[in-house]
PDB file of C-alpha atoms in Angstrom:
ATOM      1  CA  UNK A   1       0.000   0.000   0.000  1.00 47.00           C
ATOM      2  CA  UNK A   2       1.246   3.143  -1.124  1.00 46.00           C
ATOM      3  CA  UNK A   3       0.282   6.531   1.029  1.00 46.00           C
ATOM      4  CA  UNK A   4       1.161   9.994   0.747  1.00 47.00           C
ATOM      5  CA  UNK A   5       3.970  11.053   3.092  1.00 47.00           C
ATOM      6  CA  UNK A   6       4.788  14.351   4.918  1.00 46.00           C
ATOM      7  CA  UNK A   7       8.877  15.383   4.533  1.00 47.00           C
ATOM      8  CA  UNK A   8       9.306  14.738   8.255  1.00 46.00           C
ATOM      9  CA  UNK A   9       8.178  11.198   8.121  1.00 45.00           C
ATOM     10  CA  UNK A  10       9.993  10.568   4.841  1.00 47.00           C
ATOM     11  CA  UNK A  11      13.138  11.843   6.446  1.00 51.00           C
ATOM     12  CA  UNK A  12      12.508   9.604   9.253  1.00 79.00           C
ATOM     13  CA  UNK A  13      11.271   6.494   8.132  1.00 87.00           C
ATOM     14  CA  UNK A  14      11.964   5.169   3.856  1.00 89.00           C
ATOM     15  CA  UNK A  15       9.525   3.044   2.785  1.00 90.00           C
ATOM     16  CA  UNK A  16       8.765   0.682  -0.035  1.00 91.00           C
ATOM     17  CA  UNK A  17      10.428   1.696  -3.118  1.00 90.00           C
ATOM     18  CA  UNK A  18      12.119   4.579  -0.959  1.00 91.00           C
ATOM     19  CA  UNK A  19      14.832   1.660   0.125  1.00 91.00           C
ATOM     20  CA  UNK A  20      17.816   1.143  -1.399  1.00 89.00           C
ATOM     21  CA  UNK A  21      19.328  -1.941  -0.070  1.00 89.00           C
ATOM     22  CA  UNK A  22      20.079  -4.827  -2.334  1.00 92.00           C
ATOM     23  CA  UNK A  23      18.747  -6.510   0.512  1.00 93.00           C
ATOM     24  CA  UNK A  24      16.725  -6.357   3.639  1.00 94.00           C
ATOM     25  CA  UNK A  25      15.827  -8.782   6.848  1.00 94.00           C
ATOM     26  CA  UNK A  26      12.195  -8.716   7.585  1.00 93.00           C
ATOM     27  CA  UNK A  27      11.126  -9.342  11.098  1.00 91.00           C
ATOM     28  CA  UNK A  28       7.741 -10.020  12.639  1.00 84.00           C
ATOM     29  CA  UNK A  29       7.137 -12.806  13.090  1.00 80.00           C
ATOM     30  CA  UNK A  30      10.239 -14.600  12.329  1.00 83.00           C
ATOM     31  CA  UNK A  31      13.214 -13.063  10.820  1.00 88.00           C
ATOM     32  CA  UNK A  32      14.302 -13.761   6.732  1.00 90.00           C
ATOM     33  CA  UNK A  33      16.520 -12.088   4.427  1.00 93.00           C
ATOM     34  CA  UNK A  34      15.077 -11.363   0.960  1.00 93.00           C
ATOM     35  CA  UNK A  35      16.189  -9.675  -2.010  1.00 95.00           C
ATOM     36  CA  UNK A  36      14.403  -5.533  -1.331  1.00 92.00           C
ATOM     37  CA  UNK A  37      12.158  -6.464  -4.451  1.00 94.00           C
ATOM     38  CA  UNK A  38      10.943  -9.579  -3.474  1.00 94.00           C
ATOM     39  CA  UNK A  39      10.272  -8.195  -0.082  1.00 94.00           C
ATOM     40  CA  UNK A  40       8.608  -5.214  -1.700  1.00 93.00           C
ATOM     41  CA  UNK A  41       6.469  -7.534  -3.546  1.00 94.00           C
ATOM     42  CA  UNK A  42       6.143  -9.067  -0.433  1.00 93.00           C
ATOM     43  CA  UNK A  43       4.255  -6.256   1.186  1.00 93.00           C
ATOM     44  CA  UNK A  44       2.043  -5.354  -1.727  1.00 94.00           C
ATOM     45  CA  UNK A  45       0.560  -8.908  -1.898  1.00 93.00           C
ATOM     46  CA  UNK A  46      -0.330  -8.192   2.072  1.00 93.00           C
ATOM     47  CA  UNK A  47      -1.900  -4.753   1.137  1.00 93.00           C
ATOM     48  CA  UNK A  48       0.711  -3.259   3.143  1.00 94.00           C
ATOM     49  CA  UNK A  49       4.059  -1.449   3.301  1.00 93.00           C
ATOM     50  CA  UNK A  50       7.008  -2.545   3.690  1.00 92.00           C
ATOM     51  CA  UNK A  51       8.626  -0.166   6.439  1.00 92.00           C
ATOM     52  CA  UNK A  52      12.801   0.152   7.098  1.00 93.00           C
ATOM     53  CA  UNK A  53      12.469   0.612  10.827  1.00 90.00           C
ATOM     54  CA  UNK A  54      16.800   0.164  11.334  1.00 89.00           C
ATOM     55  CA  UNK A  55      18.769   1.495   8.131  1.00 89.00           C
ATOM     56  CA  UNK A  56      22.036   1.340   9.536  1.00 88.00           C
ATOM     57  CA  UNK A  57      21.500  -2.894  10.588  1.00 88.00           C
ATOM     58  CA  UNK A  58      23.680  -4.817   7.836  1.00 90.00           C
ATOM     59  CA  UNK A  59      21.205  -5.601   6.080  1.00 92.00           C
ATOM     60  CA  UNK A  60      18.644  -3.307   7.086  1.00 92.00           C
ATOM     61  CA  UNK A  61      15.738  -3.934   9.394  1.00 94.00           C
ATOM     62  CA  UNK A  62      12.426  -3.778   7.820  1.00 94.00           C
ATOM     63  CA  UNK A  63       9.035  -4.676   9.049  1.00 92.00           C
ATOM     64  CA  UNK A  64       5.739  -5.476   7.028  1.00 94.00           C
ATOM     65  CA  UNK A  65       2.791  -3.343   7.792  1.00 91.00           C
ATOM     66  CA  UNK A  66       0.575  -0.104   6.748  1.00 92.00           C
ATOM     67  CA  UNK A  67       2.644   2.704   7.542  1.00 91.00           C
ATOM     68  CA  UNK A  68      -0.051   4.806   8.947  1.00 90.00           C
ATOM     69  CA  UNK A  69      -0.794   2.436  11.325  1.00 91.00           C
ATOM     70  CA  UNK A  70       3.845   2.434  12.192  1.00 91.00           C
ATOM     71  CA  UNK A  71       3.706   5.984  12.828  1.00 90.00           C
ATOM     72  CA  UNK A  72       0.767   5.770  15.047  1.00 90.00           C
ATOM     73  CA  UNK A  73       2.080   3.024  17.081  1.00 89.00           C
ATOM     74  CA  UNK A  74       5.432   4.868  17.178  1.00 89.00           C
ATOM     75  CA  UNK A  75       3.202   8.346  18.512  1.00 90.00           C
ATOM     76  CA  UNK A  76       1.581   5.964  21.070  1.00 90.00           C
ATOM     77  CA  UNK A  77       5.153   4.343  22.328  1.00 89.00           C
ATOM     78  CA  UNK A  78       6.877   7.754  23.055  1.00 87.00           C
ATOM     79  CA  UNK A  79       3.082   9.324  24.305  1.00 85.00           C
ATOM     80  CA  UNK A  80       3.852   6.213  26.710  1.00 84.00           C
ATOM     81  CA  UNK A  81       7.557   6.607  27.597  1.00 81.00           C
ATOM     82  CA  UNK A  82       6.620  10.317  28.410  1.00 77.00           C
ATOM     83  CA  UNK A  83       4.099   9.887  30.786  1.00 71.00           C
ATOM     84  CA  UNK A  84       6.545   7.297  32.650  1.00 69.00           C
ATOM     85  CA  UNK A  85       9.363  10.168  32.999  1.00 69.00           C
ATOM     86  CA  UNK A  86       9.402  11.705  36.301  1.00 61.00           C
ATOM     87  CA  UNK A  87       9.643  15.700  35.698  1.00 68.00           C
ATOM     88  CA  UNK A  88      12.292  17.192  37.284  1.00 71.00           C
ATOM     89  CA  UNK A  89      12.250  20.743  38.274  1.00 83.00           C
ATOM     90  CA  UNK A  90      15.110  22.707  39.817  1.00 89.00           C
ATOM     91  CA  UNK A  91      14.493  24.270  43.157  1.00 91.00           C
ATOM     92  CA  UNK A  92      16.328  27.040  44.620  1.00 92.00           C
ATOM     93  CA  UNK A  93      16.794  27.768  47.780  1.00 93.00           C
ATOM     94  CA  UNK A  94      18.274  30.984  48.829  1.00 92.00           C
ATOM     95  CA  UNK A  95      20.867  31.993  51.972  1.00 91.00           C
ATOM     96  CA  UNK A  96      22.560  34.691  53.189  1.00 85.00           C
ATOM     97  CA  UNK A  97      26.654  34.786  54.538  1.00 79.00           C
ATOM     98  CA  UNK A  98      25.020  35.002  57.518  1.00 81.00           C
ATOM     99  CA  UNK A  99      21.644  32.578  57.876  1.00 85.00           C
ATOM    100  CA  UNK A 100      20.780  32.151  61.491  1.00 88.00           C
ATOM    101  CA  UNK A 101      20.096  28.605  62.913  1.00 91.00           C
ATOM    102  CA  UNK A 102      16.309  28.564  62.733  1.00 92.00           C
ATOM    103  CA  UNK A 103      16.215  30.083  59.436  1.00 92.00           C
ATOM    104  CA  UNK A 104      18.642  27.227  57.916  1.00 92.00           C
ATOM    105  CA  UNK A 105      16.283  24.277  59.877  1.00 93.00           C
ATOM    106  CA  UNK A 106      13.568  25.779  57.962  1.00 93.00           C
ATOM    107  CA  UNK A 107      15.416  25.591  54.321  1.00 93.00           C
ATOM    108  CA  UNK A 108      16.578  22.315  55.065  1.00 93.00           C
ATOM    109  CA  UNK A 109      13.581  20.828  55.698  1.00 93.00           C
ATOM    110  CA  UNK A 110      12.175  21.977  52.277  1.00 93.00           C
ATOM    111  CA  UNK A 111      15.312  20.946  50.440  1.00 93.00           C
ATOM    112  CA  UNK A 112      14.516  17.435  52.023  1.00 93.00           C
ATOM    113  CA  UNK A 113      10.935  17.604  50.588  1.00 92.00           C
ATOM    114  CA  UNK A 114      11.974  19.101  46.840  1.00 91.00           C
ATOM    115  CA  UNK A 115      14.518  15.665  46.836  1.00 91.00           C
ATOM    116  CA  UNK A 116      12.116  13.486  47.864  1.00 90.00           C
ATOM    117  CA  UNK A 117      10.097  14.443  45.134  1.00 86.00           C
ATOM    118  CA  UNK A 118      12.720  13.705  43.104  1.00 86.00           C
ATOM    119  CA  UNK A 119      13.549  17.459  42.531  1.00 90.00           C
ATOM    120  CA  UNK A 120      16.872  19.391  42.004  1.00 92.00           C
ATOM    121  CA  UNK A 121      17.942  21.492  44.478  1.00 94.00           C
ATOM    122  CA  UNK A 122      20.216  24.629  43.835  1.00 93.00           C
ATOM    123  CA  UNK A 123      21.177  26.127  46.775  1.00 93.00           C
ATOM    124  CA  UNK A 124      23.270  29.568  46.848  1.00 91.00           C
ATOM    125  CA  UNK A 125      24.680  32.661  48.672  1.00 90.00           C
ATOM    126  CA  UNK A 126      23.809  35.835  47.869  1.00 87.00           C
ATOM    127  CA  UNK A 127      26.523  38.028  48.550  1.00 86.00           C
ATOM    128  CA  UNK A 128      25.527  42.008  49.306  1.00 80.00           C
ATOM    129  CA  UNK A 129      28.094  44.782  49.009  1.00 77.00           C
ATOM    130  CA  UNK A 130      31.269  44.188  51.509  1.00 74.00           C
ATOM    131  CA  UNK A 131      29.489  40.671  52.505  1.00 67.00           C
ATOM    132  CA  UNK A 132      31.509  39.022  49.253  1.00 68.00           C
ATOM    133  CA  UNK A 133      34.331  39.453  51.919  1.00 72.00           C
ATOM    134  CA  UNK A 134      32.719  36.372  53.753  1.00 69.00           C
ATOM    135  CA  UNK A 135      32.492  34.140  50.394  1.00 79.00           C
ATOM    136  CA  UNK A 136      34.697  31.226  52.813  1.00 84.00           C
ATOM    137  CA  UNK A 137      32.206  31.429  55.473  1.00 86.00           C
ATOM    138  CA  UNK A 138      28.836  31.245  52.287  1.00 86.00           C
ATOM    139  CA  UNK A 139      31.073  28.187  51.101  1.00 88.00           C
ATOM    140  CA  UNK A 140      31.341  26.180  54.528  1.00 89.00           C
ATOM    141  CA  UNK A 141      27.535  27.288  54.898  1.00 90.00           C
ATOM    142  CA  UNK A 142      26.803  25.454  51.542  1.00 91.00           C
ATOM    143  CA  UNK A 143      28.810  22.112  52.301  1.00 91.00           C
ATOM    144  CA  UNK A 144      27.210  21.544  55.666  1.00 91.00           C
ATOM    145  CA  UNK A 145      23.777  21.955  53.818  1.00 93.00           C
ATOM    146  CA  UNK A 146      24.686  19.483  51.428  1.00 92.00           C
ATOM    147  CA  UNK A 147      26.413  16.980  54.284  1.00 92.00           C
ATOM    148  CA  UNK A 148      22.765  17.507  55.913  1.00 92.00           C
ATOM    149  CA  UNK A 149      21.442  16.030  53.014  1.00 92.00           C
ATOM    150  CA  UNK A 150      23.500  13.257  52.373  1.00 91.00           C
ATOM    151  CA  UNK A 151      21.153  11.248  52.593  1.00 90.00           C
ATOM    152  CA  UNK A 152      18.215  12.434  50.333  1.00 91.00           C
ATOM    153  CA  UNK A 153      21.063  13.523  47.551  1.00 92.00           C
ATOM    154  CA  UNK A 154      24.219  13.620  46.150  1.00 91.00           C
ATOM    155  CA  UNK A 155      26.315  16.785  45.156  1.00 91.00           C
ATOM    156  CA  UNK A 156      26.312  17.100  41.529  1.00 89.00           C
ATOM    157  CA  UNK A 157      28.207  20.437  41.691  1.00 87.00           C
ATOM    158  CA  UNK A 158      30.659  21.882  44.661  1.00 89.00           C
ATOM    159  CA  UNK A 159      30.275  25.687  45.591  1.00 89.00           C
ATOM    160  CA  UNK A 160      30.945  28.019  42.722  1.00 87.00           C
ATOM    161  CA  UNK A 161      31.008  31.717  42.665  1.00 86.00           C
ATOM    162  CA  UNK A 162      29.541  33.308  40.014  1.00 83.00           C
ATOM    163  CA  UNK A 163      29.827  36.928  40.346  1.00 82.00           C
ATOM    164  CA  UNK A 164      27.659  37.618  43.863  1.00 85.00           C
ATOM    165  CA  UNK A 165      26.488  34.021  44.062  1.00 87.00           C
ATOM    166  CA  UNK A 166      27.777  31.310  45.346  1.00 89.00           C
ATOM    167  CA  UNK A 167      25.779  27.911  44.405  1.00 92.00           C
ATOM    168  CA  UNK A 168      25.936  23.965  44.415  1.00 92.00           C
ATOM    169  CA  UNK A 169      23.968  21.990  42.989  1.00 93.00           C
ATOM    170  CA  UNK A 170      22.502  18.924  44.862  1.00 93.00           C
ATOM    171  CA  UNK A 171      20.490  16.136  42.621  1.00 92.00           C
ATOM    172  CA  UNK A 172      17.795  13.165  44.414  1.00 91.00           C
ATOM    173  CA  UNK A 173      19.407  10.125  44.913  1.00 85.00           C
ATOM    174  CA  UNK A 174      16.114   8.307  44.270  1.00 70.00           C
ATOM    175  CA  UNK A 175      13.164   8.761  41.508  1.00 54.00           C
ATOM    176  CA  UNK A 176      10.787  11.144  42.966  1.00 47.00           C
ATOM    177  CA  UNK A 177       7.449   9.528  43.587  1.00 45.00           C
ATOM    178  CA  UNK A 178       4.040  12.376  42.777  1.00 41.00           C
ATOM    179  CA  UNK A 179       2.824  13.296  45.948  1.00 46.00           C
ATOM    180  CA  UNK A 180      -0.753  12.785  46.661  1.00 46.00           C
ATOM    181  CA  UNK A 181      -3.602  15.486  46.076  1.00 45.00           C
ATOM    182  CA  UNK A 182      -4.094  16.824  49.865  1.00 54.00           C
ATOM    183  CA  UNK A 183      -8.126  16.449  49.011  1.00 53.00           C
ATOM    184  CA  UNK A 184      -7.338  12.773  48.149  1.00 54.00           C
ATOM    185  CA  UNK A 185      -5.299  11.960  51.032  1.00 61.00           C
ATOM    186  CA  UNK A 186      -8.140  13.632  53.056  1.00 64.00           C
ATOM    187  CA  UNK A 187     -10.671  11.238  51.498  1.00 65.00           C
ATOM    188  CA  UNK A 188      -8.025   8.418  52.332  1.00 68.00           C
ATOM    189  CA  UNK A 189      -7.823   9.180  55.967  1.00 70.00           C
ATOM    190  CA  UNK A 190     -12.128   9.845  55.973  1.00 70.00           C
ATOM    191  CA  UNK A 191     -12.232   6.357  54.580  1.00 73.00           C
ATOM    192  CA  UNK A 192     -10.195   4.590  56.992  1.00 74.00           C
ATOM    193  CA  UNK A 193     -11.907   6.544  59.835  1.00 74.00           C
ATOM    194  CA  UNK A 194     -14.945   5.478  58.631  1.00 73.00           C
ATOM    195  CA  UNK A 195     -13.603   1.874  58.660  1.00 70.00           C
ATOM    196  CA  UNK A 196     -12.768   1.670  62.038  1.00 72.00           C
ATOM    197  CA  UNK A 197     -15.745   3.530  63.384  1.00 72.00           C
ATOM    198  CA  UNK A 198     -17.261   0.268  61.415  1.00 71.00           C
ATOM    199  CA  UNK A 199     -15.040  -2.199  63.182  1.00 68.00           C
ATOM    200  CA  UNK A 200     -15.694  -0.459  66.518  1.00 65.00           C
ATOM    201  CA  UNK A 201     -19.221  -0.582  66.271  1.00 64.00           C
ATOM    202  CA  UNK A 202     -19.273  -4.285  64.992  1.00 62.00           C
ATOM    203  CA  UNK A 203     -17.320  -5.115  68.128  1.00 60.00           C
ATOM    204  CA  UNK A 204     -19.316  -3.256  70.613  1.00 60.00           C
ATOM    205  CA  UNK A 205     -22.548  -4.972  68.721  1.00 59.00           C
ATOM    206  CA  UNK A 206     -20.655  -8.594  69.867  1.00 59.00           C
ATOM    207  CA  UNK A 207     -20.043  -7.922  73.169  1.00 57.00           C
ATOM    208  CA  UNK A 208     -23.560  -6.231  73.627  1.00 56.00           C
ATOM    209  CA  UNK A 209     -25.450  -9.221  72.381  1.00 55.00           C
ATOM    210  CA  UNK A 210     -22.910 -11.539  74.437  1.00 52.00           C
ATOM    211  CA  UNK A 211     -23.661  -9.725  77.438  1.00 51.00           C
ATOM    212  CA  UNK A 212     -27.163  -9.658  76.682  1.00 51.00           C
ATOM    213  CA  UNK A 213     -27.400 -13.364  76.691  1.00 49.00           C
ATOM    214  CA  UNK A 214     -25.178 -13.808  79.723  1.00 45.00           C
ATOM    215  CA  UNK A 215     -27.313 -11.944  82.281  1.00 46.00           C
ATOM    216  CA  UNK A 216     -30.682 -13.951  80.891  1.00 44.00           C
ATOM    217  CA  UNK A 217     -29.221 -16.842  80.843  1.00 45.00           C
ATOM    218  CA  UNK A 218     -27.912 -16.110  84.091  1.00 45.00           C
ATOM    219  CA  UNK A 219     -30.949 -14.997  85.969  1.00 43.00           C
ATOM    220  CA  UNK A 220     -32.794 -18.160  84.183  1.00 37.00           C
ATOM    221  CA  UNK A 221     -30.195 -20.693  85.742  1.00 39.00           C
ATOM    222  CA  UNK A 222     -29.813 -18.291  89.716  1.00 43.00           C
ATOM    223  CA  UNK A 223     -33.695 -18.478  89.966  1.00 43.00           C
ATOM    224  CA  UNK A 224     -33.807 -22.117  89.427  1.00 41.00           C
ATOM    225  CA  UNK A 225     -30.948 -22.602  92.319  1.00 45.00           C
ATOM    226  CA  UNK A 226     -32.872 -20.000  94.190  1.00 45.00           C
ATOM    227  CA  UNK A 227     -35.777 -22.472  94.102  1.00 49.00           C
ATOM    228  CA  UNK A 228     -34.555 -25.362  94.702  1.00 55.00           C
ATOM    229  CA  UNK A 229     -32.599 -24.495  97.743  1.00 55.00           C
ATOM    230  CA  UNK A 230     -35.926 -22.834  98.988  1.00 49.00           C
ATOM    231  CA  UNK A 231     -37.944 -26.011  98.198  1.00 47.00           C
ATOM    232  CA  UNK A 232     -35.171 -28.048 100.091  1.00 54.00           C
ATOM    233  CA  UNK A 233     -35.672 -25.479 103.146  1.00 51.00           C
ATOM    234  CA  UNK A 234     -39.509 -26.219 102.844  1.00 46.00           C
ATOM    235  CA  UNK A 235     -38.889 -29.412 102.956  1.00 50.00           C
ATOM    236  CA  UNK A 236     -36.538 -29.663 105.878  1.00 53.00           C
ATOM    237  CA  UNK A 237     -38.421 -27.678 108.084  1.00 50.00           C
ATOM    238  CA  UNK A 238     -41.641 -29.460 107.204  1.00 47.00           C
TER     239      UNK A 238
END
């Protein structure tokens, strides 16, 4: 089957007569090598084309089927593969020479976050006027941040100055995983309240029912004792 091709996908895939090999292996479902006519005959007997899918293979690669139908399932593969890739942002985070305690707690804790997420973090220094005299103490600041975080990430780049900035870069040691919607994780925890309010009510319905039984039964079997031992009194003082 012949179709009418766009210049992208004739620069990216050659088909049919397109192919100039002497010769070309066809895979599928087996794997032959044919003369490229007989194989083109091939493909028009099947109502189909026949598609080089690996020019540079010696011979070339070629598969058997309507080339409309290639490209889509080519658009559908990557479509696939991209959804699968984790997005990766970079995340700054910003100190001065002279970042108090609390304030570098705070940062840390968010750098922890952005590389669990699976998130770049790029840290820096922002030097003001005569403060680019403390550039040693911005430096030591920046490599105990990233020995904090040894263990959510690894240093991709030491401390740099570039003109009143001094960064490092610090990349996730794991894939990032998405984090959860906060109104789903609300309807999670709703859920499993709701379960256990369930399983608490169930068990309270048990042991109400069991005592229920317990005290009839009870009385039932103490007022028969309760008699008897008053009959045997009648008796004994008759």
């Amino acid at each position: 089957m012949r179709i009418k091709n766009d210049k992208q996908n004739q620069q990216q895939y050659r088909i049919n007569e397109q192919i100039r090999a002497r010769e070309v292996r066809i895979v599928g479902d087996g794997s032959m090598v044919v003369p490229i006519q007989q194989a083109i005959d091939m493909a028009h007997e099947q109502g189909v084309d026949l598609v080089e899918i690996s020019p540079n293979a010696q011979p070339p690669v070629c598969r058997l089927i309507d080339y409309s139908k290639f490209l889509y399932q080519q658009k559908k593969r990557a479509k696939e593969m991209k959804a699968k890739q984790v997005k990766v942002e970079v995340k700054e985070i910003r100190f001065g020479p002279q970042t108090g305690e609390n304030d570098y707690n705070f940062k840390l804790k968010h750098a922890k976050e952005f590389l669990e997420e699976g998130n770049k973090v790029r840290a820096f220094v922002f030097f003001r006027g005569r403060s680019i005299l403390f550039k040693e103490q911005g430096e030591v600041l920046l490599l105990r941040f990233a020995n904090d975080l040894e263990e959510y990430g690894k240093v991709e780049q030491l401390p740099q100055l570039e003109g009143k900035k001094m960064a490092i870069f610090i990349a996730p040691k794991k894939a990032g995983v998405a984090k959860k919607s906060q109104q789903k994780m609300d309807r999670e925890r709703r859920e499993a309240e709701a379960k256990e309010a369930m399983k608490g009510n169930t068990a309270k319905a048990e042991t109400a029912g069991s005592d229920d039984e317990m005290p009839s039964n009870g009385g039932l079997f103490a007022n028969a004792k309760i008699s008897d031992e008053a009959l045997k009194k009648l008796t004994s003082e008759e």
